[in-house]
Amino acid sequence: MRQLLQRLNNNSLYVIISLLIFGKGLGFYLNRRFFFYPPQLAWMMNNVYLDCSMMIVGVALLVYTCSRYNNNKLLGVLLALVVVLLAIISSIEIEHVIFAHEMEFVQNALSNMAIIAFIIWTARHYSKR
């Protein structure tokens, strides 16, 4: 138990990222009534597979962080998947701002881009120890 707490303490940024992406995926999964523009593509944008993949990647990153296994390539792949999923969500939100004039998505898109920048910075400057 002491070693697990030490690993979580040493890799706290990865724990934050994994909980963040899991929380976003869970939030999207539980809220099925989003507004989408154009309405004909709502089935594609409100896709349960995207939500579940965010939760799976979050759990996988947390399990990897808690494990003794140390492979920076695997860590890079997991962080890249998080960035790709957040970029997809950000592009959908930006599309809503441009075409549907839904201005409340600006804050979400900007926060997702800030999270992406944080993840890229974390991936560049930290490795699992």
PDB file of C-alpha atoms in Angstrom:
ATOM      1  CA  MET A   1       0.000   0.000   0.000  1.00  0.00           C
ATOM      2  CA  ARG A   2       2.863   2.338   0.794  1.00  0.00           C
ATOM      3  CA  GLN A   3       4.416   1.742  -2.633  1.00  0.00           C
ATOM      4  CA  LEU A   4       1.088   2.449  -4.331  1.00  0.00           C
ATOM      5  CA  LEU A   5       0.718   5.745  -2.484  1.00  0.00           C
ATOM      6  CA  GLN A   6       4.307   6.627  -3.395  1.00  0.00           C
ATOM      7  CA  ARG A   7       3.646   5.883  -7.085  1.00  0.00           C
ATOM      8  CA  LEU A   8       0.458   7.969  -6.992  1.00  0.00           C
ATOM      9  CA  ASN A   9       2.335  10.812  -5.336  1.00  0.00           C
ATOM     10  CA  ASN A  10       5.200  10.658  -7.835  1.00  0.00           C
ATOM     11  CA  ASN A  11       2.806  10.522 -10.798  1.00  0.00           C
ATOM     12  CA  SER A  12       0.145  12.907  -9.579  1.00  0.00           C
ATOM     13  CA  LEU A  13      -0.064  14.711 -12.938  1.00  0.00           C
ATOM     14  CA  TYR A  14      -0.952  11.460 -14.699  1.00  0.00           C
ATOM     15  CA  VAL A  15      -3.543  10.703 -12.025  1.00  0.00           C
ATOM     16  CA  ILE A  16      -5.107  14.137 -12.586  1.00  0.00           C
ATOM     17  CA  ILE A  17      -5.166  13.611 -16.368  1.00  0.00           C
ATOM     18  CA  SER A  18      -6.687  10.133 -16.046  1.00  0.00           C
ATOM     19  CA  LEU A  19      -9.405  11.302 -13.658  1.00  0.00           C
ATOM     20  CA  LEU A  20     -10.107  14.305 -15.876  1.00  0.00           C
ATOM     21  CA  ILE A  21     -10.617  12.301 -19.060  1.00  0.00           C
ATOM     22  CA  PHE A  22     -12.653   9.674 -17.196  1.00  0.00           C
ATOM     23  CA  GLY A  23     -14.830  12.418 -15.692  1.00  0.00           C
ATOM     24  CA  LYS A  24     -15.392  14.078 -19.066  1.00  0.00           C
ATOM     25  CA  GLY A  25     -16.334  10.741 -20.637  1.00  0.00           C
ATOM     26  CA  LEU A  26     -18.686   9.918 -17.778  1.00  0.00           C
ATOM     27  CA  GLY A  27     -20.273  13.358 -17.994  1.00  0.00           C
ATOM     28  CA  PHE A  28     -20.875  12.983 -21.722  1.00  0.00           C
ATOM     29  CA  TYR A  29     -22.211   9.460 -21.222  1.00  0.00           C
ATOM     30  CA  LEU A  30     -24.695  10.475 -18.538  1.00  0.00           C
ATOM     31  CA  ASN A  31     -25.933  13.585 -20.382  1.00  0.00           C
ATOM     32  CA  ARG A  32     -27.511  12.306 -23.588  1.00  0.00           C
ATOM     33  CA  ARG A  33     -29.367  15.527 -24.500  1.00  0.00           C
ATOM     34  CA  PHE A  34     -26.832  17.729 -26.214  1.00  0.00           C
ATOM     35  CA  PHE A  35     -27.654  20.239 -28.918  1.00  0.00           C
ATOM     36  CA  PHE A  36     -25.909  19.379 -32.164  1.00  0.00           C
ATOM     37  CA  TYR A  37     -25.601  21.272 -35.390  1.00  0.00           C
ATOM     38  CA  PRO A  38     -26.533  20.090 -37.963  1.00  0.00           C
ATOM     39  CA  PRO A  39     -29.249  17.985 -36.345  1.00  0.00           C
ATOM     40  CA  GLN A  40     -28.860  15.276 -38.997  1.00  0.00           C
ATOM     41  CA  LEU A  41     -25.417  14.405 -37.555  1.00  0.00           C
ATOM     42  CA  ALA A  42     -26.514  14.247 -33.900  1.00  0.00           C
ATOM     43  CA  TRP A  43     -26.324  10.439 -33.927  1.00  0.00           C
ATOM     44  CA  MET A  44     -22.660  10.619 -34.909  1.00  0.00           C
ATOM     45  CA  MET A  45     -21.598  13.425 -32.565  1.00  0.00           C
ATOM     46  CA  ASN A  46     -23.505  12.124 -29.547  1.00  0.00           C
ATOM     47  CA  ASN A  47     -21.861   8.758 -29.931  1.00  0.00           C
ATOM     48  CA  VAL A  48     -21.694   6.454 -26.928  1.00  0.00           C
ATOM     49  CA  TYR A  49     -18.476   4.896 -28.262  1.00  0.00           C
ATOM     50  CA  LEU A  50     -16.628   8.207 -27.965  1.00  0.00           C
ATOM     51  CA  ASP A  51     -17.846   8.594 -24.391  1.00  0.00           C
ATOM     52  CA  CYS A  52     -16.897   5.040 -23.446  1.00  0.00           C
ATOM     53  CA  SER A  53     -13.500   5.334 -25.110  1.00  0.00           C
ATOM     54  CA  MET A  54     -12.777   8.415 -22.989  1.00  0.00           C
ATOM     55  CA  MET A  55     -13.652   6.462 -19.849  1.00  0.00           C
ATOM     56  CA  ILE A  56     -11.602   3.427 -20.942  1.00  0.00           C
ATOM     57  CA  VAL A  57      -8.527   5.520 -21.701  1.00  0.00           C
ATOM     58  CA  GLY A  58      -8.890   7.283 -18.347  1.00  0.00           C
ATOM     59  CA  VAL A  59      -9.054   3.980 -16.475  1.00  0.00           C
ATOM     60  CA  ALA A  60      -6.148   2.556 -18.516  1.00  0.00           C
ATOM     61  CA  LEU A  61      -3.967   5.564 -17.711  1.00  0.00           C
ATOM     62  CA  LEU A  62      -4.842   5.305 -14.018  1.00  0.00           C
ATOM     63  CA  VAL A  63      -4.087   1.561 -13.955  1.00  0.00           C
ATOM     64  CA  TYR A  64      -0.792   2.162 -15.748  1.00  0.00           C
ATOM     65  CA  THR A  65       0.108   4.910 -13.284  1.00  0.00           C
ATOM     66  CA  CYS A  66      -0.645   2.652 -10.315  1.00  0.00           C
ATOM     67  CA  SER A  67       1.256  -0.323 -11.716  1.00  0.00           C
ATOM     68  CA  ARG A  68       4.928  -1.124 -11.340  1.00  0.00           C
ATOM     69  CA  TYR A  69       5.239  -1.497 -15.108  1.00  0.00           C
ATOM     70  CA  ASN A  70       7.347   1.275 -16.641  1.00  0.00           C
ATOM     71  CA  ASN A  71       7.221   1.859 -20.393  1.00  0.00           C
ATOM     72  CA  ASN A  72       7.378   5.405 -21.698  1.00  0.00           C
ATOM     73  CA  LYS A  73       6.119   4.354 -25.150  1.00  0.00           C
ATOM     74  CA  LEU A  74       2.915   2.978 -23.648  1.00  0.00           C
ATOM     75  CA  LEU A  75       2.573   6.115 -21.555  1.00  0.00           C
ATOM     76  CA  GLY A  76       3.023   8.223 -24.695  1.00  0.00           C
ATOM     77  CA  VAL A  77       0.343   6.236 -26.516  1.00  0.00           C
ATOM     78  CA  LEU A  78      -2.118   6.674 -23.641  1.00  0.00           C
ATOM     79  CA  LEU A  79      -1.440  10.411 -23.432  1.00  0.00           C
ATOM     80  CA  ALA A  80      -1.764  10.712 -27.215  1.00  0.00           C
ATOM     81  CA  LEU A  81      -5.158   8.982 -27.056  1.00  0.00           C
ATOM     82  CA  VAL A  82      -6.281  11.456 -24.396  1.00  0.00           C
ATOM     83  CA  VAL A  83      -5.158  14.382 -26.557  1.00  0.00           C
ATOM     84  CA  VAL A  84      -6.887  12.974 -29.659  1.00  0.00           C
ATOM     85  CA  LEU A  85     -10.163  12.457 -27.797  1.00  0.00           C
ATOM     86  CA  LEU A  86     -10.045  15.973 -26.358  1.00  0.00           C
ATOM     87  CA  ALA A  87      -9.198  17.391 -29.782  1.00  0.00           C
ATOM     88  CA  ILE A  88     -12.259  15.660 -31.275  1.00  0.00           C
ATOM     89  CA  ILE A  89     -14.470  17.133 -28.566  1.00  0.00           C
ATOM     90  CA  SER A  90     -12.894  20.577 -29.035  1.00  0.00           C
ATOM     91  CA  SER A  91     -13.421  20.511 -32.795  1.00  0.00           C
ATOM     92  CA  ILE A  92     -17.088  19.606 -32.319  1.00  0.00           C
ATOM     93  CA  GLU A  93     -17.479  22.475 -29.839  1.00  0.00           C
ATOM     94  CA  ILE A  94     -15.763  24.939 -32.191  1.00  0.00           C
ATOM     95  CA  GLU A  95     -18.059  23.778 -34.987  1.00  0.00           C
ATOM     96  CA  HIS A  96     -21.047  24.585 -32.791  1.00  0.00           C
ATOM     97  CA  VAL A  97     -19.687  28.057 -32.090  1.00  0.00           C
ATOM     98  CA  ILE A  98     -19.062  28.837 -35.753  1.00  0.00           C
ATOM     99  CA  PHE A  99     -22.138  27.339 -37.398  1.00  0.00           C
ATOM    100  CA  ALA A 100     -24.804  27.314 -34.673  1.00  0.00           C
ATOM    101  CA  HIS A 101     -23.627  30.436 -32.795  1.00  0.00           C
ATOM    102  CA  GLU A 102     -23.739  28.604 -29.469  1.00  0.00           C
ATOM    103  CA  MET A 103     -21.356  30.842 -27.524  1.00  0.00           C
ATOM    104  CA  GLU A 104     -21.379  28.752 -24.333  1.00  0.00           C
ATOM    105  CA  PHE A 105     -19.156  26.243 -26.146  1.00  0.00           C
ATOM    106  CA  VAL A 106     -16.319  28.787 -26.432  1.00  0.00           C
ATOM    107  CA  GLN A 107     -15.356  28.316 -22.802  1.00  0.00           C
ATOM    108  CA  ASN A 108     -15.465  24.522 -23.145  1.00  0.00           C
ATOM    109  CA  ALA A 109     -13.315  24.558 -26.270  1.00  0.00           C
ATOM    110  CA  LEU A 110     -10.764  26.900 -24.697  1.00  0.00           C
ATOM    111  CA  SER A 111     -10.572  24.819 -21.525  1.00  0.00           C
ATOM    112  CA  ASN A 112     -10.086  21.654 -23.586  1.00  0.00           C
ATOM    113  CA  MET A 113      -7.282  23.327 -25.523  1.00  0.00           C
ATOM    114  CA  ALA A 114      -5.647  24.387 -22.248  1.00  0.00           C
ATOM    115  CA  ILE A 115      -5.909  20.799 -21.015  1.00  0.00           C
ATOM    116  CA  ILE A 116      -4.346  19.578 -24.258  1.00  0.00           C
ATOM    117  CA  ALA A 117      -1.454  22.025 -23.787  1.00  0.00           C
ATOM    118  CA  PHE A 118      -1.042  20.807 -20.184  1.00  0.00           C
ATOM    119  CA  ILE A 119      -0.967  17.171 -21.321  1.00  0.00           C
ATOM    120  CA  ILE A 120       1.597  17.897 -24.025  1.00  0.00           C
ATOM    121  CA  TRP A 121       3.751  19.766 -21.498  1.00  0.00           C
ATOM    122  CA  THR A 122       3.409  16.884 -19.027  1.00  0.00           C
ATOM    123  CA  ALA A 123       4.310  14.300 -21.662  1.00  0.00           C
ATOM    124  CA  ARG A 124       7.378  16.269 -22.642  1.00  0.00           C
ATOM    125  CA  HIS A 125       8.740  16.984 -19.165  1.00  0.00           C
ATOM    126  CA  TYR A 126       7.804  13.960 -17.062  1.00  0.00           C
ATOM    127  CA  SER A 127       8.269  10.244 -17.268  1.00  0.00           C
ATOM    128  CA  LYS A 128       6.843   7.616 -14.946  1.00  0.00           C
ATOM    129  CA  ARG A 129       9.261   6.826 -12.142  1.00  0.00           C
TER     130      ARG A 129
END
